[in-house]
Coordinates of C-alpha atoms and ligand atoms in Angstrom, one line a residue:
M1 CA 130.4 114.7 81.4
T2 CA 128.3 111.6 80.7
D3 CA 124.7 111.8 78.8
P4 CA 122.0 110.0 80.7
T5 CA 120.0 109.5 77.4
T6 CA 123.2 107.4 76.0
D7 CA 125.2 106.3 78.8
P8 CA 123.7 103.6 81.2
F9 CA 125.9 104.6 84.0
A10 CA 125.0 108.1 84.2
E11 CA 122.9 107.7 86.8
G12 CA 125.4 105.9 88.9
C13 CA 127.3 102.7 88.9
A14 CA 127.5 99.7 91.3
W15 CA 130.2 96.7 91.9
I16 CA 128.2 93.5 92.6
E17 CA 130.2 90.3 92.8
G18 CA 133.3 91.7 90.6
E19 CA 131.1 93.4 88.1
Y20 CA 130.5 97.0 87.3
V21 CA 126.6 97.4 86.3
P22 CA 124.5 100.4 85.7
I23 CA 122.9 101.4 88.9
H24 CA 119.4 100.3 88.2
E25 CA 120.4 96.8 86.9
A26 CA 122.3 96.3 90.6
R27 CA 120.9 93.0 92.5
I28 CA 122.0 91.6 95.6
P29 CA 120.9 87.9 96.6
I30 CA 117.7 87.9 98.6
L31 CA 119.4 85.5 101.3
D32 CA 122.3 87.8 101.9
T33 CA 122.3 88.4 106.0
G34 CA 123.0 92.1 105.3
F35 CA 119.5 92.3 103.9
V36 CA 117.4 89.7 106.2
R37 CA 119.3 90.6 109.3
S38 CA 120.9 94.1 108.9
D39 CA 124.4 92.3 109.6
L40 CA 126.9 94.4 108.1
T41 CA 128.5 97.5 108.0
Y42 CA 128.9 100.1 105.6
D43 CA 130.4 103.6 104.7
V44 CA 129.5 106.4 102.3
V45 CA 132.0 109.0 100.8
G46 CA 131.5 112.3 99.3
V47 CA 132.8 113.4 95.8
W48 CA 132.6 116.9 95.4
Q49 CA 133.5 118.5 92.0
G50 CA 135.3 115.2 90.9
R51 CA 137.2 114.7 94.5
F52 CA 136.8 112.1 96.9
F53 CA 136.7 113.8 100.6
R54 CA 138.7 112.0 103.4
L55 CA 138.6 108.7 101.6
E56 CA 141.4 107.3 103.9
D57 CA 139.3 108.6 107.1
H58 CA 136.4 106.5 105.5
L59 CA 138.2 103.3 104.9
D60 CA 139.5 103.7 108.6
R61 CA 136.1 103.7 109.9
L62 CA 135.1 100.9 107.8
L63 CA 137.5 98.7 108.4
A64 CA 137.4 99.7 112.3
G65 CA 134.0 98.7 112.3
C66 CA 134.3 95.3 110.2
Q67 CA 136.7 94.5 113.2
R68 CA 134.4 95.5 116.0
I69 CA 131.5 93.1 114.8
R70 CA 133.9 90.7 113.6
L71 CA 133.7 90.7 109.6
I72 CA 136.3 90.0 107.8
P73 CA 136.4 91.9 104.4
P74 CA 136.9 90.0 101.3
R75 CA 138.8 92.5 99.4
S76 CA 141.9 94.3 100.8
R77 CA 141.8 98.2 101.7
E78 CA 143.7 99.2 98.5
E79 CA 141.0 97.0 96.5
I80 CA 138.3 98.4 98.2
R81 CA 139.4 102.1 97.4
A82 CA 140.2 101.0 93.8
I83 CA 136.6 99.9 93.4
M84 CA 134.9 102.7 95.0
I85 CA 136.8 105.3 92.7
E86 CA 136.2 103.2 89.6
T87 CA 132.5 103.3 90.7
V88 CA 132.6 106.9 90.2
R89 CA 135.2 107.0 87.1
R90 CA 132.2 104.9 85.4
S91 CA 129.6 106.8 86.2
G92 CA 131.3 110.2 85.2
L93 CA 129.4 111.5 88.1
R94 CA 131.3 114.7 89.6
D95 CA 129.3 115.5 92.7
A96 CA 128.3 111.8 94.0
Y97 CA 127.6 109.8 97.2
V98 CA 129.7 106.5 97.3
E99 CA 128.7 103.6 99.4
V100 CA 130.5 100.7 100.2
V101 CA 128.9 97.9 102.5
V102 CA 130.2 94.7 104.0
T103 CA 127.7 92.1 104.6
R104 CA 128.1 88.8 107.0
G105 CA 127.4 86.8 103.6
V106 CA 124.9 84.3 102.2
P107 CA 124.2 81.2 104.4
G108 CA 123.8 77.8 103.2
Q109 CA 120.5 76.3 103.5
G110 CA 119.7 76.2 107.4
E111 CA 122.8 77.8 108.4
R112 CA 122.7 80.1 111.5
D113 CA 125.8 80.4 112.5
P114 CA 127.4 83.7 111.5
R115 CA 130.9 82.2 112.2
K116 CA 130.2 79.9 109.0
L117 CA 129.4 82.8 106.5
S118 CA 132.3 84.4 104.2
A119 CA 131.6 88.3 104.1
R120 CA 130.1 90.2 100.5
L121 CA 131.2 93.2 99.3
Y122 CA 129.0 96.1 97.7
A123 CA 129.9 99.2 96.3
Y124 CA 127.7 101.9 94.3
A125 CA 128.0 105.5 93.3
I126 CA 125.2 107.7 92.8
P127 CA 124.3 111.6 92.5
Y128 CA 125.2 113.4 95.7
V129 CA 122.7 113.2 98.3
W130 CA 121.4 116.1 100.4
I131 CA 119.6 115.6 103.3
V132 CA 118.5 119.2 103.4
R133 CA 118.5 120.9 100.2
P134 CA 121.1 123.5 99.7
E135 CA 118.6 126.4 98.9
L136 CA 117.0 125.6 102.6
Q137 CA 120.2 125.5 104.2
E138 CA 120.7 129.1 103.4
R139 CA 117.6 129.6 105.7
G140 CA 118.2 126.9 108.1
T141 CA 116.1 123.7 108.6
D142 CA 113.6 122.8 111.0
V143 CA 114.0 119.9 113.8
I144 CA 112.0 118.5 116.9
V145 CA 113.6 116.7 119.7
A146 CA 112.0 113.0 119.5
R147 CA 109.4 112.7 122.6
D148 CA 108.0 109.1 121.9
T149 CA 111.8 107.9 119.8
R150 CA 115.0 107.0 121.8
R151 CA 117.9 106.2 120.4
I152 CA 118.5 102.3 120.7
P153 CA 120.9 102.0 123.4
P154 CA 125.0 101.3 122.4
G155 CA 124.7 98.2 124.7
S156 CA 122.4 97.0 121.8
V157 CA 123.4 98.3 118.5
D158 CA 127.1 100.1 118.4
P159 CA 126.6 103.5 117.1
T160 CA 130.1 103.7 116.3
V161 CA 129.6 101.0 113.9
K162 CA 127.8 102.5 110.9
N163 CA 124.6 100.2 110.6
F164 CA 121.2 100.0 108.8
H165 CA 119.5 99.2 112.2
W166 CA 117.4 102.4 111.4
G167 CA 114.0 101.6 113.0
D168 CA 114.6 104.2 115.7
L169 CA 115.7 107.0 113.1
V170 CA 112.8 106.2 110.5
R171 CA 110.3 106.4 113.6
G172 CA 111.9 109.5 114.4
L173 CA 111.3 110.9 111.0
F174 CA 107.5 109.9 111.2
E175 CA 107.4 111.7 114.6
A176 CA 109.2 115.0 113.2
Y177 CA 106.9 114.9 110.2
D178 CA 103.5 114.4 112.5
R179 CA 105.1 117.6 114.2
D180 CA 105.1 119.5 111.3
S181 CA 108.7 119.4 111.2
L182 CA 111.7 118.0 108.9
L183 CA 114.3 115.7 110.8
P184 CA 114.2 114.7 114.4
I185 CA 117.2 114.4 117.2
L186 CA 116.8 111.5 119.3
P187 CA 117.7 111.4 122.8
D188 CA 118.7 108.4 124.9
G189 CA 117.2 106.9 127.7
D190 CA 119.4 109.3 130.3
G191 CA 117.7 112.5 128.3
L192 CA 121.1 113.4 126.5
V193 CA 121.4 114.2 122.7
T194 CA 122.5 111.4 120.7
E195 CA 122.2 111.9 116.8
G196 CA 119.4 111.9 114.0
P197 CA 118.7 110.0 110.5
G198 CA 122.1 110.4 109.0
F199 CA 123.8 113.3 111.0
N200 CA 125.4 114.2 114.3
V201 CA 124.6 117.4 116.1
F202 CA 126.5 120.6 117.5
A203 CA 125.0 123.2 119.8
L204 CA 126.7 126.8 120.7
V205 CA 125.5 127.0 124.3
D206 CA 127.0 129.7 126.6
G207 CA 129.0 130.4 123.8
V208 CA 130.7 127.3 123.6
L209 CA 130.5 124.5 120.9
R210 CA 129.4 121.3 122.0
T211 CA 128.6 117.6 120.6
P212 CA 127.8 114.5 122.1
A213 CA 131.1 112.5 122.8
R214 CA 129.0 109.2 123.2
G215 CA 126.1 107.3 121.7
V216 CA 126.8 107.9 118.3
L217 CA 128.6 107.8 115.0
H218 CA 131.7 109.4 115.0
G219 CA 131.0 111.2 111.6
I220 CA 133.7 112.4 109.6
T221 CA 131.6 115.6 109.1
R222 CA 131.7 116.1 112.5
K223 CA 135.4 115.6 112.8
T224 CA 135.9 118.0 110.3
A225 CA 133.3 120.5 112.0
I226 CA 135.5 119.7 115.5
E227 CA 139.0 120.9 113.7
I228 CA 137.4 123.4 112.0
A229 CA 136.1 124.9 115.4
E230 CA 139.5 124.6 116.9
E231 CA 141.5 126.2 114.2
S232 CA 139.3 128.9 114.1
G233 CA 139.6 129.6 117.8
V234 CA 135.6 128.1 118.9
E235 CA 135.9 127.0 122.2
M236 CA 134.8 123.3 121.3
R237 CA 133.7 120.4 123.9
V238 CA 133.0 117.0 123.1
E239 CA 131.0 116.0 125.7
D240 CA 127.6 115.1 127.2
L241 CA 125.0 117.4 126.4
P242 CA 121.5 117.2 128.1
V243 CA 118.4 117.5 126.0
G244 CA 117.3 120.6 127.8
S245 CA 120.5 122.8 127.2
L246 CA 119.5 122.5 123.5
Y247 CA 116.9 125.2 124.0
R248 CA 119.5 127.5 125.4
A249 CA 121.5 127.0 122.4
T250 CA 122.3 130.3 120.1
E251 CA 123.1 128.1 117.2
I252 CA 122.5 124.5 116.3
F253 CA 123.9 122.3 113.0
L254 CA 123.8 118.9 112.0
T255 CA 126.7 117.5 110.1
S256 CA 126.4 114.8 107.5
T257 CA 128.7 113.3 104.3
A258 CA 124.8 114.0 102.9
G259 CA 124.6 117.7 102.9
G260 CA 127.2 118.6 105.0
V261 CA 127.3 121.5 107.8
I262 CA 123.4 122.1 107.9
P263 CA 122.4 124.8 109.6
V264 CA 119.0 124.9 112.4
A265 CA 116.7 127.4 112.2
H266 CA 113.8 126.3 114.6
L267 CA 113.5 123.6 117.2
D268 CA 110.2 122.2 118.5
G269 CA 108.7 125.2 116.5
A270 CA 110.6 128.0 118.2
P271 CA 113.4 129.8 116.4
V272 CA 117.3 128.9 117.5
G273 CA 118.8 132.3 118.1
T274 CA 117.8 134.6 115.4
G275 CA 115.6 132.1 113.3
A276 CA 118.6 132.0 111.0
P277 CA 121.9 130.3 110.5
G278 CA 124.4 132.1 113.2
P279 CA 128.0 133.5 112.2
V280 CA 129.8 130.0 114.0
T281 CA 127.5 127.8 112.0
S282 CA 128.3 129.7 108.9
K283 CA 132.1 129.9 109.0
I284 CA 132.4 126.2 109.7
R285 CA 130.0 125.5 106.7
D286 CA 132.2 127.7 104.3
R287 CA 135.3 126.4 105.4
Y288 CA 134.0 122.8 105.1
W289 CA 132.8 123.2 101.4
E290 CA 136.1 124.9 101.1
L291 CA 138.1 122.0 102.6
H292 CA 136.8 119.6 99.4
T293 CA 139.5 120.9 97.1
D294 CA 142.1 120.7 99.5
P295 CA 144.5 118.3 98.4
R296 CA 145.5 117.3 102.0
L297 CA 142.2 116.1 102.5
S298 CA 140.8 115.1 98.9
E299 CA 141.9 113.2 96.0
A300 CA 141.0 113.7 92.3
V301 CA 139.2 111.0 90.1
D302 CA 140.8 110.8 87.0
Y303 CA 137.7 110.2 84.7
D304 CA 139.8 110.1 81.7
S305 CA 141.9 106.9 82.5
Ligands
LIG1 C1 123.2 107.8 112.5 C2 124.4 108.6 111.8 N1 125.0 109.4 112.6 C3 126.0 110.5 111.9 C4 126.3 110.1 110.6 C5 127.2 111.4 109.8 O1 128.2 110.6 109.8 P1 129.1 111.3 108.5 O2 129.5 112.7 109.1 O3 130.3 110.5 108.8 O4 128.5 111.1 107.1 C6 125.3 109.5 109.8 C7 125.8 109.4 108.4 O5 125.0 108.6 107.7 C8 124.6 108.4 110.3 O6 124.0 107.5 109.7

């Protein structure tokens, strides 16, 4: 393990323009269109007990996202993978949050044509991030359905391309705080459930586990939860989920690389089911963490190399 008092990388390591630097020394060019225009895509991978979880799935999603928004990454898939692994190795972190960002790049003076730019890559590893702390997950978290904030429509920003257009998600967070809650679920303009700041949503309604089919990021944790449900004999449907059905749900949980499978205890101030994590949620949550040591889905970082 690294010592934060002696090792400048112990709080995290970034890769910026070909160099590995301590996280607090990492800088990006202020004119990068990723910063000034949110013109980018990114991905976040979890490292748990020294192992990357579903790294290949995250790379697939990152590269598919680049293609959809016409970004040509400046490095190959193999190089990006190696850079991500190296940020973790240098940090020494066993439980890490590893982000990789591909931006459109830095324009020449006065240049406004995105086709003329060369994409840039950034990557970093920092200590693992929890949307909801594990202690609170044991009891279940509190959420609201946002009333004043809708998710940005897919015809404006494609939610399957992981992005920094968080204006609606942050606005929803403030709405949750104003209503004495912790997290918002955002509806779309047709009254369907979408997602929230950094997570997908699942609800057990009439004994069937459901998660929205469209208008959402195809989360890797979502994918894992769907697979676990199917393997465990839980009836699972990926389909439109009207907001109204959430109020009939006996269990609700959120999924994210930043925190895993997160039980919801209260919706708009009222208990969901018994007001504690339900059996389907707990089973999927336990299995999710077990899979982090499964060599089919995880790969070890060689910290000694
Ligand atoms: C908007 C949004 N939805 C869903 C998710 C969950 O995706 P994953 O499980 O791949 O972390 C994220 C992750 O950051 C997100 O930003």
